[in-house]
Amino acid sequence: MNKSASNSMLEVVNPYSLDPIGEVKLVDWPTIDGWLNVASQLHKQRAKWLPAHQRIAILKKTAQIMQGKFDELAFQIANEGGKPLIDAKVEVTRAIDGVELCIKELSHLTGHEIPMDLTAAGSGRMAFTTREPIGPVVAVSAFNHPLNLIVHQVGPAIATGCPVLVKPASATPLSCQAFVHMLYEAGLPEEWCRFAPCKSDVAEQMVTDSRVAFFSFIGSGAVGWRLKSKLAPGTRCALEHGGVAPVIVDETANVDAMIPALVKGGFYHSGQVCVSVQKIYVPEDIVSSVAQAIADKASQLKVGNAIQADTECGPLVNPNEVERVDQWVNEAVAGGAKVLCGANKLGKTAYAPTVLLNPPKQAKISTQEVFGPVVCVYGTDSLSSAIEQANSLPVAFQAAVFTQKLNVALRCVREIDATAVMVNDHTAFRVDWMPFGGRRQSGYGMGGIGHTMRDMTQEKMAVIKL
């Protein structure tokens, strides 16, 4: 948590300069307790449910307000989160599209007819299902996409008619606060969405409260799985953690097209993305040339304050992360990794884009999510070996393969343990309507606007005897 001016205020800083840029008031448990009571009553009293047309109107107005504040929102993302301004503008576009997607998905959030006369027991009856809001939602979010992640968690709750309390990451609460206020400006009654920055012990009490019907979490696996284990009986959840996104390259890959994609996928937001390119497996006879090509391009990236228009790689979220990444890199180098570029701190808040060749397989950089601007390249002697290494960790999220051979592409799609395998594209590709989430330790459930909306509703069946 950023330094607080007092026990009740959270100071927000620019992660590159560490200059204060704002503050938000921390919410205490008695306040959250009252909000949960109101949320629970809103759900129980069906006469108070917001009709779909009203929710649609609010979301439409919200998207319009966001569009009018486009540059302000992009600057705020860069200023509090360290995402380069050019990428922050893309995030705002996606966030606006995400709000509009919530509206579109409502028309697909339907029930269906159940045939009843398939046996004599069901004869003379008709049945159909509808979908209802699941109840109060608590969303806990991450820092790396401070506006779009909030849209993905809060937008579906508003669209489906669920009251929601949202706790942003302590490093990046300002974008979340802005979005909640825009919802209010668009006509959403405040009791339907509460901005709840709070200390970790209060957050845990909120998440594990029995009045919570659905828990949406984006963040570290250690925190997510711990909170899931403490949820009240009956609380549903979705967890999105990280991975160590593997990429497999074969001899036929189009190198000219592949290198820019790998550099973008590995160093976008300085690698602080849950599906950033981290591990690249390349045949031994071309591994040195491919790794050097990646390093040559990565070394040209401009590192600096994210609010500057020409910055391509911003800071890490806080100085402790710079120290951690540096320790992991030094461990790998001591174990025999070859440094092709980077491997050095750029002051307290930034780390140079780094490419390592053949780090030890047991090093932290090879076995854990680095969440920093480091890409590792490994030589392999066969496709089977590359796939085996790609599947060797307890995390599984998105992966990729670069090849011009259809059989290689299809084999990787079939055999790599991942929720999505990109063919001739980097692992960090995403559009907001696709299913998005991790397997095994990388998460629980599936994100994406439409999938989240289904999670935040529950099916009810009516059986009518004729």
PDB file of N, CA and C in Angstrom, residues 76-165:
ATOM      1  N   GLN A  76      -4.477   9.756 -16.569  1.00  0.00           N
ATOM      2  CA  GLN A  76      -4.560   9.232 -15.206  1.00  0.00           C
ATOM      3  C   GLN A  76      -4.032   7.808 -15.119  1.00  0.00           C
ATOM      4  N   ILE A  77      -4.335   6.963 -16.108  1.00  0.00           N
ATOM      5  CA  ILE A  77      -3.803   5.595 -16.148  1.00  0.00           C
ATOM      6  C   ILE A  77      -2.283   5.621 -16.173  1.00  0.00           C
ATOM      7  N   ALA A  78      -1.715   6.485 -17.027  1.00  0.00           N
ATOM      8  CA  ALA A  78      -0.262   6.585 -17.133  1.00  0.00           C
ATOM      9  C   ALA A  78       0.345   7.142 -15.852  1.00  0.00           C
ATOM     10  N   ASN A  79      -0.309   8.118 -15.274  1.00  0.00           N
ATOM     11  CA  ASN A  79       0.243   8.840 -14.126  1.00  0.00           C
ATOM     12  C   ASN A  79       0.235   7.991 -12.860  1.00  0.00           C
ATOM     13  N   GLU A  80      -0.818   7.218 -12.639  1.00  0.00           N
ATOM     14  CA  GLU A  80      -0.868   6.416 -11.408  1.00  0.00           C
ATOM     15  C   GLU A  80      -0.363   4.997 -11.608  1.00  0.00           C
ATOM     16  N   GLY A  81      -0.489   4.475 -12.828  1.00  0.00           N
ATOM     17  CA  GLY A  81      -0.152   3.076 -13.049  1.00  0.00           C
ATOM     18  C   GLY A  81       1.142   2.821 -13.783  1.00  0.00           C
ATOM     19  N   GLY A  82       1.733   3.858 -14.395  1.00  0.00           N
ATOM     20  CA  GLY A  82       2.998   3.672 -15.086  1.00  0.00           C
ATOM     21  C   GLY A  82       2.885   3.030 -16.451  1.00  0.00           C
ATOM     22  N   LYS A  83       1.687   2.907 -16.982  1.00  0.00           N
ATOM     23  CA  LYS A  83       1.528   2.368 -18.336  1.00  0.00           C
ATOM     24  C   LYS A  83       1.790   3.495 -19.340  1.00  0.00           C
ATOM     25  N   PRO A  84       2.668   3.290 -20.310  1.00  0.00           N
ATOM     26  CA  PRO A  84       2.960   4.356 -21.279  1.00  0.00           C
ATOM     27  C   PRO A  84       1.693   4.947 -21.886  1.00  0.00           C
ATOM     28  N   LEU A  85       1.745   6.243 -22.116  1.00  0.00           N
ATOM     29  CA  LEU A  85       0.568   6.980 -22.550  1.00  0.00           C
ATOM     30  C   LEU A  85      -0.052   6.396 -23.807  1.00  0.00           C
ATOM     31  N   ILE A  86       0.767   5.942 -24.735  1.00  0.00           N
ATOM     32  CA  ILE A  86       0.230   5.371 -25.974  1.00  0.00           C
ATOM     33  C   ILE A  86      -0.592   4.119 -25.678  1.00  0.00           C
ATOM     34  N   ASP A  87      -0.156   3.327 -24.709  1.00  0.00           N
ATOM     35  CA  ASP A  87      -0.899   2.124 -24.332  1.00  0.00           C
ATOM     36  C   ASP A  87      -2.080   2.466 -23.436  1.00  0.00           C
ATOM     37  N   ALA A  88      -1.942   3.524 -22.635  1.00  0.00           N
ATOM     38  CA  ALA A  88      -3.056   3.962 -21.786  1.00  0.00           C
ATOM     39  C   ALA A  88      -4.238   4.408 -22.637  1.00  0.00           C
ATOM     40  N   LYS A  89      -3.958   5.027 -23.772  1.00  0.00           N
ATOM     41  CA  LYS A  89      -5.040   5.434 -24.673  1.00  0.00           C
ATOM     42  C   LYS A  89      -5.765   4.208 -25.239  1.00  0.00           C
ATOM     43  N   VAL A  90      -5.016   3.168 -25.527  1.00  0.00           N
ATOM     44  CA  VAL A  90      -5.638   1.916 -25.982  1.00  0.00           C
ATOM     45  C   VAL A  90      -6.519   1.351 -24.875  1.00  0.00           C
ATOM     46  N   GLU A  91      -6.054   1.443 -23.634  1.00  0.00           N
ATOM     47  CA  GLU A  91      -6.852   0.930 -22.513  1.00  0.00           C
ATOM     48  C   GLU A  91      -8.172   1.681 -22.373  1.00  0.00           C
ATOM     49  N   VAL A  92      -8.149   2.996 -22.548  1.00  0.00           N
ATOM     50  CA  VAL A  92      -9.391   3.758 -22.454  1.00  0.00           C
ATOM     51  C   VAL A  92     -10.355   3.343 -23.555  1.00  0.00           C
ATOM     52  N   THR A  93      -9.843   3.169 -24.762  1.00  0.00           N
ATOM     53  CA  THR A  93     -10.697   2.707 -25.870  1.00  0.00           C
ATOM     54  C   THR A  93     -11.330   1.360 -25.533  1.00  0.00           C
ATOM     55  N   ARG A  94     -10.513   0.457 -25.001  1.00  0.00           N
ATOM     56  CA  ARG A  94     -11.036  -0.857 -24.635  1.00  0.00           C
ATOM     57  C   ARG A  94     -12.070  -0.750 -23.528  1.00  0.00           C
ATOM     58  N   ALA A  95     -11.824   0.132 -22.566  1.00  0.00           N
ATOM     59  CA  ALA A  95     -12.764   0.280 -21.450  1.00  0.00           C
ATOM     60  C   ALA A  95     -14.111   0.798 -21.938  1.00  0.00           C
ATOM     61  N   ILE A  96     -14.088   1.761 -22.844  1.00  0.00           N
ATOM     62  CA  ILE A  96     -15.341   2.269 -23.407  1.00  0.00           C
ATOM     63  C   ILE A  96     -16.051   1.168 -24.179  1.00  0.00           C
ATOM     64  N   ASP A  97     -15.294   0.444 -24.992  1.00  0.00           N
ATOM     65  CA  ASP A  97     -15.883  -0.682 -25.731  1.00  0.00           C
ATOM     66  C   ASP A  97     -16.444  -1.722 -24.760  1.00  0.00           C
ATOM     67  N   GLY A  98     -15.763  -1.922 -23.626  1.00  0.00           N
ATOM     68  CA  GLY A  98     -16.226  -2.901 -22.646  1.00  0.00           C
ATOM     69  C   GLY A  98     -17.563  -2.526 -22.040  1.00  0.00           C
ATOM     70  N   VAL A  99     -17.755  -1.246 -21.747  1.00  0.00           N
ATOM     71  CA  VAL A  99     -19.051  -0.791 -21.231  1.00  0.00           C
ATOM     72  C   VAL A  99     -20.138  -1.035 -22.267  1.00  0.00           C
ATOM     73  N   GLU A 100     -19.838  -0.730 -23.520  1.00  0.00           N
ATOM     74  CA  GLU A 100     -20.817  -0.952 -24.588  1.00  0.00           C
ATOM     75  C   GLU A 100     -21.066  -2.447 -24.808  1.00  0.00           C
ATOM     76  N   LEU A 101     -20.032  -3.261 -24.595  1.00  0.00           N
ATOM     77  CA  LEU A 101     -20.187  -4.705 -24.743  1.00  0.00           C
ATOM     78  C   LEU A 101     -21.116  -5.267 -23.675  1.00  0.00           C
ATOM     79  N   CYS A 102     -21.088  -4.692 -22.482  1.00  0.00           N
ATOM     80  CA  CYS A 102     -22.023  -5.120 -21.427  1.00  0.00           C
ATOM     81  C   CYS A 102     -23.468  -4.968 -21.915  1.00  0.00           C
ATOM     82  N   ILE A 103     -23.738  -3.884 -22.621  1.00  0.00           N
ATOM     83  CA  ILE A 103     -25.082  -3.656 -23.144  1.00  0.00           C
ATOM     84  C   ILE A 103     -25.433  -4.721 -24.186  1.00  0.00           C
ATOM     85  N   LYS A 104     -24.511  -4.980 -25.095  1.00  0.00           N
ATOM     86  CA  LYS A 104     -24.762  -5.959 -26.154  1.00  0.00           C
ATOM     87  C   LYS A 104     -24.988  -7.354 -25.574  1.00  0.00           C
ATOM     88  N   GLU A 105     -24.200  -7.700 -24.563  1.00  0.00           N
ATOM     89  CA  GLU A 105     -24.289  -9.049 -24.006  1.00  0.00           C
ATOM     90  C   GLU A 105     -25.610  -9.284 -23.276  1.00  0.00           C
ATOM     91  N   LEU A 106     -26.261  -8.215 -22.834  1.00  0.00           N
ATOM     92  CA  LEU A 106     -27.550  -8.388 -22.163  1.00  0.00           C
ATOM     93  C   LEU A 106     -28.568  -9.070 -23.069  1.00  0.00           C
ATOM     94  N   SER A 107     -28.489  -8.805 -24.369  1.00  0.00           N
ATOM     95  CA  SER A 107     -29.460  -9.417 -25.292  1.00  0.00           C
ATOM     96  C   SER A 107     -29.199 -10.905 -25.474  1.00  0.00           C
ATOM     97  N   HIS A 108     -28.001 -11.361 -25.094  1.00  0.00           N
ATOM     98  CA  HIS A 108     -27.669 -12.792 -25.208  1.00  0.00           C
ATOM     99  C   HIS A 108     -27.818 -13.521 -23.877  1.00  0.00           C
ATOM    100  N   LEU A 109     -28.111 -12.782 -22.824  1.00  0.00           N
ATOM    101  CA  LEU A 109     -28.197 -13.383 -21.491  1.00  0.00           C
ATOM    102  C   LEU A 109     -29.621 -13.887 -21.277  1.00  0.00           C
ATOM    103  N   THR A 110     -29.908 -15.006 -21.902  1.00  0.00           N
ATOM    104  CA  THR A 110     -31.277 -15.510 -21.944  1.00  0.00           C
ATOM    105  C   THR A 110     -31.363 -16.920 -21.371  1.00  0.00           C
ATOM    106  N   GLY A 111     -32.573 -17.326 -21.086  1.00  0.00           N
ATOM    107  CA  GLY A 111     -32.849 -18.712 -20.715  1.00  0.00           C
ATOM    108  C   GLY A 111     -33.162 -19.533 -21.956  1.00  0.00           C
ATOM    109  N   HIS A 112     -33.757 -20.712 -21.745  1.00  0.00           N
ATOM    110  CA  HIS A 112     -34.075 -21.570 -22.880  1.00  0.00           C
ATOM    111  C   HIS A 112     -35.212 -22.513 -22.493  1.00  0.00           C
ATOM    112  N   GLU A 113     -35.808 -23.091 -23.505  1.00  0.00           N
ATOM    113  CA  GLU A 113     -36.884 -24.050 -23.266  1.00  0.00           C
ATOM    114  C   GLU A 113     -36.296 -25.418 -22.929  1.00  0.00           C
ATOM    115  N   ILE A 114     -36.925 -26.106 -21.988  1.00  0.00           N
ATOM    116  CA  ILE A 114     -36.544 -27.468 -21.608  1.00  0.00           C
ATOM    117  C   ILE A 114     -37.641 -28.408 -22.113  1.00  0.00           C
ATOM    118  N   PRO A 115     -37.353 -29.317 -23.032  1.00  0.00           N
ATOM    119  CA  PRO A 115     -38.393 -30.251 -23.473  1.00  0.00           C
ATOM    120  C   PRO A 115     -38.801 -31.186 -22.334  1.00  0.00           C
ATOM    121  N   MET A 116     -40.090 -31.330 -22.096  1.00  0.00           N
ATOM    122  CA  MET A 116     -40.567 -32.094 -20.949  1.00  0.00           C
ATOM    123  C   MET A 116     -41.209 -33.435 -21.314  1.00  0.00           C
ATOM    124  N   ASP A 117     -41.690 -33.578 -22.538  1.00  0.00           N
ATOM    125  CA  ASP A 117     -42.424 -34.801 -22.864  1.00  0.00           C
ATOM    126  C   ASP A 117     -41.528 -35.877 -23.482  1.00  0.00           C
ATOM    127  N   LEU A 118     -40.239 -35.861 -23.110  1.00  0.00           N
ATOM    128  CA  LEU A 118     -39.323 -36.890 -23.596  1.00  0.00           C
ATOM    129  C   LEU A 118     -39.622 -38.234 -22.949  1.00  0.00           C
ATOM    130  N   THR A 119     -40.275 -38.201 -21.797  1.00  0.00           N
ATOM    131  CA  THR A 119     -40.754 -39.420 -21.148  1.00  0.00           C
ATOM    132  C   THR A 119     -42.187 -39.171 -20.695  1.00  0.00           C
ATOM    133  N   ALA A 120     -42.856 -40.236 -20.336  1.00  0.00           N
ATOM    134  CA  ALA A 120     -44.237 -40.110 -19.876  1.00  0.00           C
ATOM    135  C   ALA A 120     -44.322 -39.263 -18.603  1.00  0.00           C
ATOM    136  N   ALA A 121     -43.273 -39.331 -17.773  1.00  0.00           N
ATOM    137  CA  ALA A 121     -43.294 -38.586 -16.512  1.00  0.00           C
ATOM    138  C   ALA A 121     -43.394 -37.083 -16.725  1.00  0.00           C
ATOM    139  N   GLY A 122     -42.817 -36.598 -17.827  1.00  0.00           N
ATOM    140  CA  GLY A 122     -42.837 -35.170 -18.073  1.00  0.00           C
ATOM    141  C   GLY A 122     -43.981 -34.711 -18.949  1.00  0.00           C
ATOM    142  N   SER A 123     -44.734 -35.628 -19.437  1.00  0.00           N
ATOM    143  CA  SER A 123     -45.801 -35.296 -20.390  1.00  0.00           C
ATOM    144  C   SER A 123     -46.813 -34.331 -19.774  1.00  0.00           C
ATOM    145  N   GLY A 124     -47.326 -33.440 -20.605  1.00  0.00           N
ATOM    146  CA  GLY A 124     -48.326 -32.483 -20.159  1.00  0.00           C
ATOM    147  C   GLY A 124     -47.748 -31.291 -19.423  1.00  0.00           C
ATOM    148  N   ARG A 125     -46.476 -31.073 -19.589  1.00  0.00           N
ATOM    149  CA  ARG A 125     -45.827 -29.943 -18.938  1.00  0.00           C
ATOM    150  C   ARG A 125     -44.974 -29.178 -19.949  1.00  0.00           C
ATOM    151  N   MET A 126     -44.760 -27.918 -19.678  1.00  0.00           N
ATOM    152  CA  MET A 126     -43.784 -27.133 -20.419  1.00  0.00           C
ATOM    153  C   MET A 126     -42.848 -26.482 -19.412  1.00  0.00           C
ATOM    154  N   ALA A 127     -41.615 -26.211 -19.847  1.00  0.00           N
ATOM    155  CA  ALA A 127     -40.627 -25.643 -18.923  1.00  0.00           C
ATOM    156  C   ALA A 127     -39.697 -24.702 -19.665  1.00  0.00           C
ATOM    157  N   PHE A 128     -39.258 -23.698 -18.961  1.00  0.00           N
ATOM    158  CA  PHE A 128     -38.281 -22.765 -19.520  1.00  0.00           C
ATOM    159  C   PHE A 128     -37.469 -22.176 -18.373  1.00  0.00           C
ATOM    160  N   THR A 129     -36.328 -21.616 -18.732  1.00  0.00           N
ATOM    161  CA  THR A 129     -35.464 -20.999 -17.719  1.00  0.00           C
ATOM    162  C   THR A 129     -35.342 -19.503 -17.977  1.00  0.00           C
ATOM    163  N   THR A 130     -35.061 -18.777 -16.915  1.00  0.00           N
ATOM    164  CA  THR A 130     -34.702 -17.365 -16.990  1.00  0.00           C
ATOM    165  C   THR A 130     -33.417 -17.175 -16.188  1.00  0.00           C
ATOM    166  N   ARG A 131     -32.829 -15.995 -16.302  1.00  0.00           N
ATOM    167  CA  ARG A 131     -31.613 -15.703 -15.529  1.00  0.00           C
ATOM    168  C   ARG A 131     -31.872 -14.505 -14.628  1.00  0.00           C
ATOM    169  N   GLU A 132     -31.421 -14.613 -13.386  1.00  0.00           N
ATOM    170  CA  GLU A 132     -31.600 -13.571 -12.396  1.00  0.00           C
ATOM    171  C   GLU A 132     -30.234 -13.129 -11.853  1.00  0.00           C
ATOM    172  N   PRO A 133     -30.125 -11.883 -11.372  1.00  0.00           N
ATOM    173  CA  PRO A 133     -28.868 -11.458 -10.739  1.00  0.00           C
ATOM    174  C   PRO A 133     -28.557 -12.315  -9.524  1.00  0.00           C
ATOM    175  N   ILE A 134     -27.281 -12.627  -9.357  1.00  0.00           N
ATOM    176  CA  ILE A 134     -26.885 -13.552  -8.297  1.00  0.00           C
ATOM    177  C   ILE A 134     -26.945 -12.901  -6.922  1.00  0.00           C
ATOM    178  N   GLY A 135     -26.769 -11.573  -6.854  1.00  0.00           N
ATOM    179  CA  GLY A 135     -26.785 -10.887  -5.563  1.00  0.00           C
ATOM    180  C   GLY A 135     -25.583  -9.985  -5.415  1.00  0.00           C
ATOM    181  N   PRO A 136     -25.288  -9.526  -4.192  1.00  0.00           N
ATOM    182  CA  PRO A 136     -24.182  -8.598  -3.985  1.00  0.00           C
ATOM    183  C   PRO A 136     -22.844  -9.155  -4.461  1.00  0.00           C
ATOM    184  N   VAL A 137     -22.119  -8.315  -5.183  1.00  0.00           N
ATOM    185  CA  VAL A 137     -20.803  -8.666  -5.727  1.00  0.00           C
ATOM    186  C   VAL A 137     -19.738  -7.847  -5.007  1.00  0.00           C
ATOM    187  N   VAL A 138     -18.625  -8.494  -4.676  1.00  0.00           N
ATOM    188  CA  VAL A 138     -17.434  -7.787  -4.208  1.00  0.00           C
ATOM    189  C   VAL A 138     -16.332  -8.043  -5.221  1.00  0.00           C
ATOM    190  N   ALA A 139     -15.740  -6.970  -5.722  1.00  0.00           N
ATOM    191  CA  ALA A 139     -14.671  -7.072  -6.716  1.00  0.00           C
ATOM    192  C   ALA A 139     -13.384  -6.518  -6.125  1.00  0.00           C
ATOM    193  N   VAL A 140     -12.314  -7.278  -6.232  1.00  0.00           N
ATOM    194  CA  VAL A 140     -10.985  -6.843  -5.815  1.00  0.00           C
ATOM    195  C   VAL A 140     -10.099  -6.868  -7.052  1.00  0.00           C
ATOM    196  N   SER A 141      -9.472  -5.734  -7.354  1.00  0.00           N
ATOM    197  CA  SER A 141      -8.816  -5.599  -8.652  1.00  0.00           C
ATOM    198  C   SER A 141      -7.312  -5.414  -8.526  1.00  0.00           C
ATOM    199  N   ALA A 142      -6.640  -5.422  -9.693  1.00  0.00           N
ATOM    200  CA  ALA A 142      -5.188  -5.305  -9.785  1.00  0.00           C
ATOM    201  C   ALA A 142      -4.796  -3.942 -10.345  1.00  0.00           C
ATOM    202  N   PHE A 143      -3.492  -3.636 -10.277  1.00  0.00           N
ATOM    203  CA  PHE A 143      -3.021  -2.304 -10.646  1.00  0.00           C
ATOM    204  C   PHE A 143      -2.737  -2.145 -12.133  1.00  0.00           C
ATOM    205  N   ASN A 144      -2.513  -3.244 -12.864  1.00  0.00           N
ATOM    206  CA  ASN A 144      -1.864  -3.101 -14.163  1.00  0.00           C
ATOM    207  C   ASN A 144      -2.762  -2.583 -15.284  1.00  0.00           C
ATOM    208  N   HIS A 145      -4.073  -2.711 -15.136  1.00  0.00           N
ATOM    209  CA  HIS A 145      -5.010  -2.097 -16.081  1.00  0.00           C
ATOM    210  C   HIS A 145      -6.071  -1.396 -15.232  1.00  0.00           C
ATOM    211  N   PRO A 146      -5.746  -0.242 -14.652  1.00  0.00           N
ATOM    212  CA  PRO A 146      -6.562   0.299 -13.558  1.00  0.00           C
ATOM    213  C   PRO A 146      -7.952   0.765 -13.951  1.00  0.00           C
ATOM    214  N   LEU A 147      -8.209   0.948 -15.243  1.00  0.00           N
ATOM    215  CA  LEU A 147      -9.558   1.296 -15.684  1.00  0.00           C
ATOM    216  C   LEU A 147     -10.254   0.096 -16.312  1.00  0.00           C
ATOM    217  N   ASN A 148      -9.579  -0.599 -17.214  1.00  0.00           N
ATOM    218  CA  ASN A 148     -10.243  -1.671 -17.955  1.00  0.00           C
ATOM    219  C   ASN A 148     -10.589  -2.863 -17.071  1.00  0.00           C
ATOM    220  N   LEU A 149      -9.744  -3.182 -16.101  1.00  0.00           N
ATOM    221  CA  LEU A 149     -10.076  -4.281 -15.188  1.00  0.00           C
ATOM    222  C   LEU A 149     -11.310  -3.946 -14.362  1.00  0.00           C
ATOM    223  N   ILE A 150     -11.422  -2.693 -13.945  1.00  0.00           N
ATOM    224  CA  ILE A 150     -12.602  -2.273 -13.194  1.00  0.00           C
ATOM    225  C   ILE A 150     -13.848  -2.399 -14.059  1.00  0.00           C
ATOM    226  N   VAL A 151     -13.738  -2.011 -15.320  1.00  0.00           N
ATOM    227  CA  VAL A 151     -14.869  -2.166 -16.237  1.00  0.00           C
ATOM    228  C   VAL A 151     -15.261  -3.632 -16.344  1.00  0.00           C
ATOM    229  N   HIS A 152     -14.277  -4.533 -16.417  1.00  0.00           N
ATOM    230  CA  HIS A 152     -14.555  -5.964 -16.559  1.00  0.00           C
ATOM    231  C   HIS A 152     -15.215  -6.554 -15.319  1.00  0.00           C
ATOM    232  N   GLN A 153     -14.996  -5.948 -14.163  1.00  0.00           N
ATOM    233  CA  GLN A 153     -15.573  -6.480 -12.936  1.00  0.00           C
ATOM    234  C   GLN A 153     -16.858  -5.758 -12.545  1.00  0.00           C
ATOM    235  N   VAL A 154     -16.872  -4.439 -12.680  1.00  0.00           N
ATOM    236  CA  VAL A 154     -18.022  -3.651 -12.255  1.00  0.00           C
ATOM    237  C   VAL A 154     -19.084  -3.558 -13.349  1.00  0.00           C
ATOM    238  N   GLY A 155     -18.661  -3.402 -14.604  1.00  0.00           N
ATOM    239  CA  GLY A 155     -19.611  -3.286 -15.705  1.00  0.00           C
ATOM    240  C   GLY A 155     -20.595  -4.445 -15.767  1.00  0.00           C
ATOM    241  N   PRO A 156     -20.136  -5.691 -15.722  1.00  0.00           N
ATOM    242  CA  PRO A 156     -21.074  -6.823 -15.729  1.00  0.00           C
ATOM    243  C   PRO A 156     -22.024  -6.834 -14.532  1.00  0.00           C
ATOM    244  N   ALA A 157     -21.553  -6.396 -13.369  1.00  0.00           N
ATOM    245  CA  ALA A 157     -22.433  -6.340 -12.195  1.00  0.00           C
ATOM    246  C   ALA A 157     -23.559  -5.335 -12.422  1.00  0.00           C
ATOM    247  N   ILE A 158     -23.220  -4.162 -12.921  1.00  0.00           N
ATOM    248  CA  ILE A 158     -24.243  -3.150 -13.208  1.00  0.00           C
ATOM    249  C   ILE A 158     -25.195  -3.673 -14.282  1.00  0.00           C
ATOM    250  N   ALA A 159     -24.645  -4.270 -15.327  1.00  0.00           N
ATOM    251  CA  ALA A 159     -25.470  -4.750 -16.442  1.00  0.00           C
ATOM    252  C   ALA A 159     -26.465  -5.811 -15.995  1.00  0.00           C
ATOM    253  N   THR A 160     -26.044  -6.701 -15.113  1.00  0.00           N
ATOM    254  CA  THR A 160     -26.904  -7.810 -14.693  1.00  0.00           C
ATOM    255  C   THR A 160     -27.796  -7.464 -13.512  1.00  0.00           C
ATOM    256  N   GLY A 161     -27.600  -6.285 -12.920  1.00  0.00           N
ATOM    257  CA  GLY A 161     -28.456  -5.863 -11.814  1.00  0.00           C
ATOM    258  C   GLY A 161     -27.976  -6.308 -10.457  1.00  0.00           C
ATOM    259  N   CYS A 162     -26.657  -6.459 -10.304  1.00  0.00           N
ATOM    260  CA  CYS A 162     -26.093  -6.843  -9.004  1.00  0.00           C
ATOM    261  C   CYS A 162     -25.493  -5.625  -8.311  1.00  0.00           C
ATOM    262  N   PRO A 163     -25.840  -5.376  -7.058  1.00  0.00           N
ATOM    263  CA  PRO A 163     -25.122  -4.342  -6.304  1.00  0.00           C
ATOM    264  C   PRO A 163     -23.659  -4.753  -6.168  1.00  0.00           C
ATOM    265  N   VAL A 164     -22.722  -3.803  -6.243  1.00  0.00           N
ATOM    266  CA  VAL A 164     -21.312  -4.166  -6.255  1.00  0.00           C
ATOM    267  C   VAL A 164     -20.505  -3.216  -5.386  1.00  0.00           C
ATOM    268  N   LEU A 165     -19.570  -3.801  -4.628  1.00  0.00           N
ATOM    269  CA  LEU A 165     -18.563  -3.048  -3.883  1.00  0.00           C
ATOM    270  C   LEU A 165     -17.220  -3.366  -4.526  1.00  0.00           C
TER     271      LEU A 165
END
